[in-house]
N, CA and C atoms as an extended XYZ file, in Angstrom:
483
Properties=species:S:1:pos:R:3:atomname:S:1:resname:S:1:resid:I:1 pbc="F F F"
N      -140.799       75.298        4.803 N   UNK     1
C      -139.642       75.583        5.175 CA  UNK     1
C      -139.785       75.511        6.736 C   UNK     1
N      -138.669       75.581        7.699 N   UNK     2
C      -138.737       75.213        9.368 CA  UNK     2
C      -138.366       76.728        9.902 C   UNK     2
N      -138.627       76.370       10.978 N   UNK     3
C      -137.879       77.533       12.031 CA  UNK     3
C      -136.853       76.946       12.573 C   UNK     3
N      -136.111       77.908       13.334 N   UNK     4
C      -134.719       77.596       14.099 CA  UNK     4
C      -135.105       76.436       15.335 C   UNK     4
N      -136.342       76.790       15.742 N   UNK     5
C      -136.871       75.945       16.693 CA  UNK     5
C      -137.003       74.430       16.657 C   UNK     5
N      -137.231       74.248       15.143 N   UNK     6
C      -137.495       72.671       14.957 CA  UNK     6
C      -136.197       72.325       14.220 C   UNK     6
N      -135.013       73.155       14.245 N   UNK     7
C      -133.567       72.586       13.912 CA  UNK     7
C      -133.201       71.602       15.203 C   UNK     7
N      -131.951       70.837       14.719 N   UNK     8
C      -131.705       70.088       15.950 CA  UNK     8
C      -130.107       70.008       15.356 C   UNK     8
N      -129.072       70.507       16.730 N   UNK     9
C      -127.700       70.323       16.372 CA  UNK     9
C      -127.139       69.122       17.231 C   UNK     9
N      -126.021       68.562       16.386 N   UNK    10
C      -125.271       67.565       16.775 CA  UNK    10
C      -124.085       67.410       16.336 C   UNK    10
N      -123.301       67.224       17.447 N   UNK    11
C      -121.657       66.466       16.893 CA  UNK    11
C      -121.731       65.133       16.095 C   UNK    11
N      -120.789       65.434       15.098 N   UNK    12
C      -120.852       63.904       14.514 CA  UNK    12
C      -119.739       63.052       14.871 C   UNK    12
N      -119.656       62.229       14.887 N   UNK    13
C      -118.810       60.871       14.812 CA  UNK    13
C      -118.820       59.977       13.639 C   UNK    13
N      -117.790       59.109       13.778 N   UNK    14
C      -117.885       58.027       12.985 CA  UNK    14
C      -119.124       57.088       12.004 C   UNK    14
N      -119.810       57.230       13.189 N   UNK    15
C      -121.041       56.364       12.624 CA  UNK    15
C      -121.904       57.534       11.638 C   UNK    15
N      -121.491       58.662       11.866 N   UNK    16
C      -122.265       59.720       11.078 CA  UNK    16
C      -121.920       59.883        9.639 C   UNK    16
N      -120.817       59.251        9.266 N   UNK    17
C      -120.205       59.718        7.705 CA  UNK    17
C      -121.039       59.660        6.828 C   UNK    17
N      -121.624       58.723        6.819 N   UNK    18
C      -122.832       58.548        5.515 CA  UNK    18
C      -123.514       59.601        5.357 C   UNK    18
N      -124.433       59.990        6.565 N   UNK    19
C      -125.181       61.319        6.986 CA  UNK    19
C      -124.856       62.285        6.127 C   UNK    19
N      -123.558       62.560        6.539 N   UNK    20
C      -122.725       63.762        6.454 CA  UNK    20
C      -122.242       64.220        4.961 C   UNK    20
N      -121.944       62.475        4.275 N   UNK    21
C      -122.029       62.320        2.969 CA  UNK    21
C      -122.973       62.995        2.104 C   UNK    21
N      -124.033       62.463        2.617 N   UNK    22
C      -125.701       62.509        1.918 CA  UNK    22
C      -125.677       64.491        1.669 C   UNK    22
N      -125.344       65.080        2.991 N   UNK    23
C      -125.381       66.518        2.875 CA  UNK    23
C      -124.357       67.232        2.098 C   UNK    23
N      -123.447       66.666        2.117 N   UNK    24
C      -122.357       67.278        1.120 CA  UNK    24
C      -122.757       66.803       -0.671 C   UNK    24
N      -123.218       65.642       -0.661 N   UNK    25
C      -123.611       65.470       -2.093 CA  UNK    25
C      -125.071       66.096       -2.275 C   UNK    25
N      -125.748       66.665       -1.401 N   UNK    26
C      -126.757       67.401       -2.011 CA  UNK    26
C      -126.413       68.800       -2.160 C   UNK    26
N      -125.430       69.265       -2.100 N   UNK    27
C      -124.669       70.487       -2.415 CA  UNK    27
C      -124.678       70.682       -3.999 C   UNK    27
N      -125.267       71.965       -4.565 N   UNK    28
C      -124.824       72.040       -5.975 CA  UNK    28
C      -123.370       72.341       -6.500 C   UNK    28
N      -123.034       72.390       -7.764 N   UNK    29
C      -121.799       72.702       -8.254 CA  UNK    29
C      -121.297       73.882       -7.266 C   UNK    29
N      -122.074       74.781       -7.141 N   UNK    30
C      -121.478       76.023       -7.061 CA  UNK    30
C      -120.831       76.274       -5.408 C   UNK    30
N      -121.756       75.714       -4.447 N   UNK    31
C      -121.632       75.542       -3.391 CA  UNK    31
C      -120.330       74.620       -2.928 C   UNK    31
N      -120.421       73.377       -3.647 N   UNK    32
C      -119.242       72.473       -3.513 CA  UNK    32
C      -118.141       73.283       -3.551 C   UNK    32
N      -117.894       74.272       -4.600 N   UNK    33
C      -116.987       74.815       -5.163 CA  UNK    33
C      -116.597       75.954       -3.728 C   UNK    33
N      -117.756       76.470       -3.250 N   UNK    34
C      -117.483       77.210       -2.170 CA  UNK    34
C      -116.689       76.745       -0.935 C   UNK    34
N      -117.409       75.517       -0.573 N   UNK    35
C      -116.838       74.863        0.250 CA  UNK    35
C      -115.547       74.068        0.223 C   UNK    35
N      -114.935       73.901       -1.054 N   UNK    36
C      -113.844       72.901       -1.030 CA  UNK    36
C      -112.687       73.760       -1.861 C   UNK    36
N      -113.158       75.000       -2.699 N   UNK    37
C      -112.422       75.741       -3.247 CA  UNK    37
C      -112.342       75.026       -4.607 C   UNK    37
N      -113.168       74.184       -4.897 N   UNK    38
C      -113.051       72.994       -6.165 CA  UNK    38
C      -114.336       72.370       -6.169 C   UNK    38
N      -114.632       71.995       -7.384 N   UNK    39
C      -115.565       71.080       -7.555 CA  UNK    39
C      -115.560       69.661       -7.570 C   UNK    39
N      -114.662       68.965       -6.292 N   UNK    40
C      -114.114       67.677       -6.069 CA  UNK    40
C      -115.271       66.509       -6.598 C   UNK    40
N      -114.532       65.456       -7.125 N   UNK    41
C      -115.404       64.293       -7.372 CA  UNK    41
C      -115.873       63.808       -6.437 C   UNK    41
N      -116.704       62.927       -6.735 N   UNK    42
C      -117.608       62.133       -5.533 CA  UNK    42
C      -116.814       61.238       -4.857 C   UNK    42
N      -115.881       60.543       -4.809 N   UNK    43
C      -115.073       59.726       -4.292 CA  UNK    43
C      -114.235       60.518       -3.025 C   UNK    43
N      -113.631       62.164       -3.668 N   UNK    44
C      -112.903       62.604       -2.818 CA  UNK    44
C      -114.094       63.391       -1.462 C   UNK    44
N      -115.397       63.839       -1.916 N   UNK    45
C      -116.396       64.307       -1.328 CA  UNK    45
C      -116.488       63.202        0.237 C   UNK    45
N      -116.773       61.781       -0.568 N   UNK    46
C      -116.530       60.809        0.265 CA  UNK    46
C      -115.515       60.314        1.512 C   UNK    46
N      -114.343       60.433        0.831 N   UNK    47
C      -113.363       60.647        1.514 CA  UNK    47
C      -113.377       61.688        2.379 C   UNK    47
N      -113.630       62.849        2.216 N   UNK    48
C      -113.394       63.882        3.038 CA  UNK    48
C      -114.525       63.747        4.533 C   UNK    48
N      -115.999       63.306        3.936 N   UNK    49
C      -116.991       63.076        4.976 CA  UNK    49
C      -116.348       61.971        5.821 C   UNK    49
N      -115.809       60.925        5.481 N   UNK    50
C      -115.133       60.152        6.479 CA  UNK    50
C      -114.410       60.144        7.189 C   UNK    50
N      -113.278       61.273        6.680 N   UNK    51
C      -112.067       61.801        7.591 CA  UNK    51
C      -112.645       62.672        8.700 C   UNK    51
N      -113.428       63.639        8.103 N   UNK    52
C      -113.808       64.550        8.894 CA  UNK    52
C      -114.632       64.209       10.242 C   UNK    52
N      -115.359       62.941       10.092 N   UNK    53
C      -116.047       62.434       11.190 CA  UNK    53
C      -115.399       61.332       12.283 C   UNK    53
N      -114.219       61.190       11.759 N   UNK    54
C      -113.270       60.429       12.556 CA  UNK    54
C      -111.835       60.616       12.978 C   UNK    54
N      -111.668       61.843       12.160 N   UNK    55
C      -109.885       62.116       12.785 CA  UNK    55
C      -109.998       63.067       13.839 C   UNK    55
N      -111.012       63.522       14.530 N   UNK    56
C      -110.439       64.477       16.013 CA  UNK    56
C      -111.134       65.467       15.919 C   UNK    56
N      -111.386       66.089       14.246 N   UNK    57
C      -111.904       67.723       14.281 CA  UNK    57
C      -113.609       67.769       15.013 C   UNK    57
N      -113.810       68.806       15.020 N   UNK    58
C      -115.096       68.847       15.741 CA  UNK    58
C      -115.933       69.335       14.696 C   UNK    58
N      -116.963       68.430       14.220 N   UNK    59
C      -117.975       68.627       13.172 CA  UNK    59
C      -119.210       68.548       13.723 C   UNK    59
N      -119.998       69.970       13.227 N   UNK    60
C      -121.218       69.998       13.972 CA  UNK    60
C      -122.479       70.124       12.858 C   UNK    60
N      -123.523       69.681       13.026 N   UNK    61
C      -124.565       69.386       12.057 CA  UNK    61
C      -125.938       69.969       12.215 C   UNK    61
N      -126.668       70.704       11.463 N   UNK    62
C      -127.598       71.242       11.871 CA  UNK    62
C      -128.722       69.994       10.950 C   UNK    62
N      -129.512       69.781       11.492 N   UNK    63
C      -130.622       68.604       10.847 CA  UNK    63
C      -131.799       69.100       10.904 C   UNK    63
N      -132.706       69.298        9.850 N   UNK    64
C      -134.134       69.699        9.867 CA  UNK    64
C      -134.843       68.393        9.040 C   UNK    64
N      -136.153       68.177        9.328 N   UNK    65
C      -136.556       67.117        8.038 CA  UNK    65
C      -135.938       65.599        8.334 C   UNK    65
N      -135.232       65.574        9.533 N   UNK    66
C      -134.312       64.363        9.361 CA  UNK    66
C      -133.326       64.050        8.816 C   UNK    66
N      -132.797       65.249        8.161 N   UNK    67
C      -131.481       65.114        7.190 CA  UNK    67
C      -130.746       66.405        7.679 C   UNK    67
N      -129.352       66.205        7.653 N   UNK    68
C      -128.350       67.504        7.738 CA  UNK    68
C      -128.675       68.380        6.953 C   UNK    68
N      -128.773       69.579        6.775 N   UNK    69
C      -129.178       70.555        6.023 CA  UNK    69
C      -127.951       71.644        5.946 C   UNK    69
N      -127.217       71.413        7.137 N   UNK    70
C      -126.026       72.406        7.202 CA  UNK    70
C      -125.148       71.760        8.311 C   UNK    70
N      -123.768       72.240        8.191 N   UNK    71
C      -122.472       71.695        9.090 CA  UNK    71
C      -121.293       72.652        9.281 C   UNK    71
N      -120.505       72.467       10.152 N   UNK    72
C      -119.586       72.995       10.314 CA  UNK    72
C      -118.242       72.234       10.744 C   UNK    72
N      -117.346       72.689       10.491 N   UNK    73
C      -116.086       71.904       10.974 CA  UNK    73
C      -115.200       72.768       11.331 C   UNK    73
N      -114.117       72.484       12.603 N   UNK    74
C      -113.352       73.069       13.517 CA  UNK    74
C      -112.349       72.181       13.105 C   UNK    74
N      -110.923       72.699       12.377 N   UNK    75
C      -109.581       72.083       12.018 CA  UNK    75
C      -108.931       72.632       13.269 C   UNK    75
N      -108.503       71.890       13.856 N   UNK    76
C      -107.364       72.611       14.980 CA  UNK    76
C      -105.816       72.723       14.402 C   UNK    76
N      -105.266       73.430       14.211 N   UNK    77
C      -103.817       73.891       13.745 CA  UNK    77
C      -103.097       73.203       14.488 C   UNK    77
N      -102.154       72.303       13.363 N   UNK    78
C      -101.317       71.232       13.998 CA  UNK    78
C      -100.145       71.849       15.039 C   UNK    78
N       -99.729       73.091       14.577 N   UNK    79
C       -98.574       74.043       15.428 CA  UNK    79
C       -98.785       74.761       16.302 C   UNK    79
N       -99.868       75.141       16.184 N   UNK    80
C      -100.671       76.393       17.425 CA  UNK    80
C      -102.179       76.009       17.766 C   UNK    80
N      -101.938       75.495       19.030 N   UNK    81
C      -103.359       74.793       19.732 CA  UNK    81
C      -103.891       75.927       19.879 C   UNK    81
N      -103.761       77.211       19.844 N   UNK    82
C      -104.725       78.283       20.140 CA  UNK    82
C      -105.286       78.795       18.500 C   UNK    82
N      -104.946       78.191       17.716 N   UNK    83
C      -105.558       78.542       16.197 CA  UNK    83
C      -106.466       77.375       15.838 C   UNK    83
N      -107.170       77.795       15.048 N   UNK    84
C      -108.326       76.574       14.442 CA  UNK    84
C      -108.622       76.845       13.030 C   UNK    84
N      -108.999       76.511       12.249 N   UNK    85
C      -109.850       76.898       10.737 CA  UNK    85
C      -111.503       76.176       10.760 C   UNK    85
N      -112.241       77.244       10.546 N   UNK    86
C      -113.632       76.894       10.230 CA  UNK    86
C      -113.818       76.707        8.667 C   UNK    86
N      -114.828       75.898        8.392 N   UNK    87
C      -115.578       75.501        7.279 CA  UNK    87
C      -116.857       75.182        7.463 C   UNK    87
N      -117.871       75.661        6.648 N   UNK    88
C      -119.467       75.325        6.678 CA  UNK    88
C      -119.482       75.193        5.480 C   UNK    88
N      -120.969       74.712        5.464 N   UNK    89
C      -121.739       73.838        4.013 CA  UNK    89
C      -123.139       74.279        4.773 C   UNK    89
N      -124.112       74.760        3.948 N   UNK    90
C      -125.707       75.101        4.134 CA  UNK    90
C      -126.095       74.913        2.774 C   UNK    90
N      -127.096       73.733        2.654 N   UNK    91
C      -127.493       73.727        1.507 CA  UNK    91
C      -128.536       74.936        0.968 C   UNK    91
N      -128.820       74.804       -0.414 N   UNK    92
C      -129.207       76.190       -0.844 CA  UNK    92
C      -130.456       76.481       -0.103 C   UNK    92
N      -131.194       75.742       -0.466 N   UNK    93
C      -132.576       76.082       -0.037 CA  UNK    93
C      -132.874       76.362        1.284 C   UNK    93
N      -131.857       75.792        1.991 N   UNK    94
C      -132.059       76.388        3.970 CA  UNK    94
C      -131.273       77.493        4.167 C   UNK    94
N      -130.840       78.447        3.235 N   UNK    95
C      -130.239       79.357        3.278 CA  UNK    95
C      -130.833       80.693        3.762 C   UNK    95
N      -130.675       81.766        4.131 N   UNK    96
C      -131.197       83.011        4.700 CA  UNK    96
C      -132.274       82.526        5.814 C   UNK    96
N      -132.072       81.535        6.579 N   UNK    97
C      -133.192       81.194        7.790 CA  UNK    97
C      -132.416       81.189        9.076 C   UNK    97
N      -131.159       81.998        9.038 N   UNK    98
C      -130.402       82.326       10.264 CA  UNK    98
C      -129.542       80.780       10.728 C   UNK    98
N      -129.517       79.564        9.840 N   UNK    99
C      -129.102       78.670        9.998 CA  UNK    99
C      -127.537       78.974       10.130 C   UNK    99
N      -126.865       79.459        9.199 N   UNK   100
C      -125.461       79.458        9.015 CA  UNK   100
C      -124.988       80.770       10.190 C   UNK   100
N      -125.558       81.138       10.545 N   UNK   101
C      -125.400       82.116       11.724 CA  UNK   101
C      -125.588       81.550       13.218 C   UNK   101
N      -126.380       80.718       13.341 N   UNK   102
C      -126.521       79.604       14.437 CA  UNK   102
C      -125.316       78.915       14.319 C   UNK   102
N      -124.885       78.416       13.140 N   UNK   103
C      -123.655       77.052       13.265 CA  UNK   103
C      -122.396       77.872       13.546 C   UNK   103
N      -122.310       79.320       13.167 N   UNK   104
C      -121.163       79.632       13.726 CA  UNK   104
C      -121.298       79.916       14.993 C   UNK   104
N      -122.131       80.534       15.650 N   UNK   105
C      -121.963       80.841       16.852 CA  UNK   105
C      -121.629       79.376       17.513 C   UNK   105
N      -122.194       78.403       17.264 N   UNK   106
C      -122.041       77.281       18.012 CA  UNK   106
C      -120.668       76.746       17.602 C   UNK   106
N      -119.987       76.722       16.724 N   UNK   107
C      -118.612       76.621       16.184 CA  UNK   107
C      -117.754       77.188       17.209 C   UNK   107
N      -118.214       78.534       17.351 N   UNK   108
C      -117.307       79.297       18.001 CA  UNK   108
C      -117.236       78.878       19.375 C   UNK   108
N      -118.600       78.430       19.975 N   UNK   109
C      -118.530       77.957       21.383 CA  UNK   109
C      -117.637       77.049       21.682 C   UNK   109
N      -117.821       75.901       20.501 N   UNK   110
C      -116.875       74.529       20.767 CA  UNK   110
C      -115.664       74.938       20.460 C   UNK   110
N      -115.023       75.873       19.591 N   UNK   111
C      -113.646       76.084       19.708 CA  UNK   111
C      -113.281       76.802       21.095 C   UNK   111
N      -114.075       77.451       21.646 N   UNK   112
C      -113.720       78.126       23.235 CA  UNK   112
C      -113.470       77.024       23.659 C   UNK   112
N      -114.545       76.203       23.714 N   UNK   113
C      -114.186       75.085       24.809 CA  UNK   113
C      -113.135       74.037       24.829 C   UNK   113
N      -112.543       74.095       23.511 N   UNK   114
C      -111.456       73.290       23.289 CA  UNK   114
C      -110.338       74.191       23.400 C   UNK   114
N      -110.228       75.365       23.851 N   UNK   115
C      -109.086       76.031       24.365 CA  UNK   115
C      -108.521       76.780       22.901 C   UNK   115
N      -109.223       77.152       22.040 N   UNK   116
C      -109.106       77.325       21.019 CA  UNK   116
C      -109.398       78.897       20.562 C   UNK   116
N      -108.404       80.076       20.644 N   UNK   117
C      -108.409       81.459       20.720 CA  UNK   117
C      -108.866       82.123       19.829 C   UNK   117
N      -108.203       81.573       18.634 N   UNK   118
C      -108.659       82.181       17.026 CA  UNK   118
C      -108.875       81.349       16.148 C   UNK   118
N      -109.674       81.828       15.105 N   UNK   119
C      -110.266       81.007       14.371 CA  UNK   119
C      -109.919       81.963       12.916 C   UNK   119
N      -109.996       80.811       11.924 N   UNK   120
C      -109.628       81.567       10.585 CA  UNK   120
C      -110.573       81.012        9.376 C   UNK   120
N      -111.396       81.679        8.694 N   UNK   121
C      -112.535       80.946        7.842 CA  UNK   121
C      -111.977       81.689        6.713 C   UNK   121
N      -111.504       80.706        5.281 N   UNK   122
C      -111.254       81.003        4.153 CA  UNK   122
C      -112.555       81.295        3.370 C   UNK   122
N      -112.622       82.313        2.411 N   UNK   123
C      -113.957       82.477        1.797 CA  UNK   123
C      -113.383       82.721        0.649 C   UNK   123
N      -113.950       82.298       -0.522 N   UNK   124
C      -114.053       82.948       -2.101 CA  UNK   124
C      -114.206       83.948       -1.943 C   UNK   124
N      -113.646       84.945       -3.196 N   UNK   125
C      -113.993       86.404       -3.337 CA  UNK   125
C      -115.122       86.451       -3.620 C   UNK   125
N      -115.975       85.552       -4.420 N   UNK   126
C      -117.253       85.613       -4.980 CA  UNK   126
C      -118.379       84.957       -3.887 C   UNK   126
N      -117.772       84.446       -3.312 N   UNK   127
C      -118.869       83.946       -1.897 CA  UNK   127
C      -119.317       85.156       -1.266 C   UNK   127
N      -120.053       85.996       -1.498 N   UNK   128
C      -120.646       87.165       -0.994 CA  UNK   128
C      -121.425       87.100        0.412 C   UNK   128
N      -122.209       85.940        0.190 N   UNK   129
C      -122.844       85.391        1.343 CA  UNK   129
C      -121.859       84.992        2.572 C   UNK   129
N      -121.224       84.708        2.485 N   UNK   130
C      -120.490       84.115        3.656 CA  UNK   130
C      -119.640       84.907        4.015 C   UNK   130
N      -119.392       86.087        3.227 N   UNK   131
C      -118.291       87.089        3.693 CA  UNK   131
C      -119.278       88.000        4.480 C   UNK   131
N      -120.442       88.047        4.343 N   UNK   132
C      -121.383       88.842        5.092 CA  UNK   132
C      -121.504       88.349        6.398 C   UNK   132
N      -121.696       86.996        6.422 N   UNK   133
C      -121.884       86.303        7.781 CA  UNK   133
C      -120.813       86.715        8.401 C   UNK   133
N      -119.381       86.187        7.633 N   UNK   134
C      -118.291       86.459        8.413 CA  UNK   134
C      -118.126       87.809        9.240 C   UNK   134
N      -118.555       88.808        8.864 N   UNK   135
C      -118.198       90.165        9.014 CA  UNK   135
C      -118.812       90.537       10.441 C   UNK   135
N      -120.222       89.408       10.620 N   UNK   136
C      -120.674       89.674       12.095 CA  UNK   136
C      -120.144       89.350       12.868 C   UNK   136
N      -119.279       88.308       12.766 N   UNK   137
C      -118.398       87.866       13.744 CA  UNK   137
C      -116.945       88.088       13.994 C   UNK   137
N      -116.163       88.428       12.472 N   UNK   138
C      -114.879       88.594       12.537 CA  UNK   138
C      -114.254       89.910       13.058 C   UNK   138
N      -112.998       89.695       13.422 N   UNK   139
C      -112.276       91.020       14.038 CA  UNK   139
C      -111.762       91.519       12.995 C   UNK   139
N      -111.681       90.839       11.753 N   UNK   140
C      -110.587       91.552       10.737 CA  UNK   140
C      -110.953       90.710        9.448 C   UNK   140
N      -111.326       91.047        8.329 N   UNK   141
C      -111.079       90.384        7.047 CA  UNK   141
C      -109.651       90.936        6.079 C   UNK   141
N      -109.091       89.848        5.992 N   UNK   142
C      -107.949       90.181        4.699 CA  UNK   142
C      -108.128       89.236        3.516 C   UNK   142
N      -107.349       89.961        2.519 N   UNK   143
C      -107.103       89.338        1.322 CA  UNK   143
C      -105.938       88.639        1.417 C   UNK   143
N      -105.683       87.381        1.225 N   UNK   144
C      -104.572       86.437        1.294 CA  UNK   144
C      -104.715       85.555        0.053 C   UNK   144
N      -103.702       85.942       -0.979 N   UNK   145
C      -103.706       85.028       -2.142 CA  UNK   145
C      -105.063       85.155       -3.010 C   UNK   145
N      -105.814       84.250       -3.365 N   UNK   146
C      -107.028       84.175       -4.095 CA  UNK   146
C      -108.119       83.914       -3.378 C   UNK   146
N      -107.883       84.071       -1.581 N   UNK   147
C      -109.305       84.034       -0.834 CA  UNK   147
C      -109.097       85.197       -0.106 C   UNK   147
N      -110.243       85.249        0.520 N   UNK   148
C      -110.450       86.208        1.757 CA  UNK   148
C      -110.208       85.494        3.495 C   UNK   148
N      -109.720       86.034        4.113 N   UNK   149
C      -109.583       85.326        5.247 CA  UNK   149
C      -110.590       86.275        6.291 C   UNK   149
N      -111.468       85.658        6.857 N   UNK   150
C      -112.112       86.301        8.220 CA  UNK   150
C      -111.128       85.451        9.319 C   UNK   150
N      -111.030       86.395       10.165 N   UNK   151
C      -110.057       86.127       11.738 CA  UNK   151
C      -111.362       86.499       12.564 C   UNK   151
N      -111.472       85.347       13.037 N   UNK   152
C      -112.417       85.391       14.197 CA  UNK   152
C      -111.728       85.124       15.821 C   UNK   152
N      -112.078       85.792       16.710 N   UNK   153
C      -111.720       85.442       18.189 CA  UNK   153
C      -112.899       84.717       19.050 C   UNK   153
N      -112.407       83.722       19.871 N   UNK   154
C      -113.726       83.226       20.510 CA  UNK   154
C      -113.993       84.145       21.950 C   UNK   154
N      -113.301       84.961       21.999 N   UNK   155
C      -113.890       85.677       22.995 CA  UNK   155
C      -115.314       86.335       22.985 C   UNK   155
N      -116.349       86.189       23.439 N   UNK   156
C      -117.242       86.998       23.461 CA  UNK   156
C      -117.353       88.226       22.887 C   UNK   156
N      -118.164       88.683       22.029 N   UNK   157
C      -118.610       90.101       21.757 CA  UNK   157
C      -119.664       90.101       22.080 C   UNK   157
N      -119.861       91.647       22.583 N   UNK   158
C      -121.004       92.294       22.621 CA  UNK   158
C      -121.902       92.565       21.698 C   UNK   158
N      -121.386       92.828       20.305 N   UNK   159
C      -121.945       93.545       19.357 CA  UNK   159
C      -122.348       92.550       18.232 C   UNK   159
N      -122.282       91.229       18.462 N   UNK   160
C      -122.735       90.114       17.394 CA  UNK   160
C      -124.180       90.046       17.686 C   UNK   160
N      -125.055       90.140       16.481 N   UNK   161
C      -126.283       89.594       16.511 CA  UNK   161
C      -126.764       88.659       15.752 C   UNK   161
């Protein structure tokens, strides 16, 4: 395994769609369900990777050993420029190393730079690891239908570790 100092972070663009797809395809069935709220067919994941890297949303990848191992997406709200939605994926063997927290910090910074003041992150109730991570950054967690929504301010917090 590797340390945070050997990770590299980079914004993805249209030329990175295949690398992003490779990462998403390495997610196991449960992780795909946590990321997409279902286990979509491979062609839908391919469409997602292509769209995400070319439609203007911010996609940040964390690479190690030459491959994308985790990614965060910021999707701006079309009706409220101050609101954005976050989504994350981290390959199972790369968890519990701080990669998710590093991605979260960097995605909050990207949102702030884009003028997004509030973020929301939808989480399935059984995704306890993401809920624990979200609690470190969220101003509030609330139930909304079949999901939990973490509300995150992009204003820097002094208590986040």
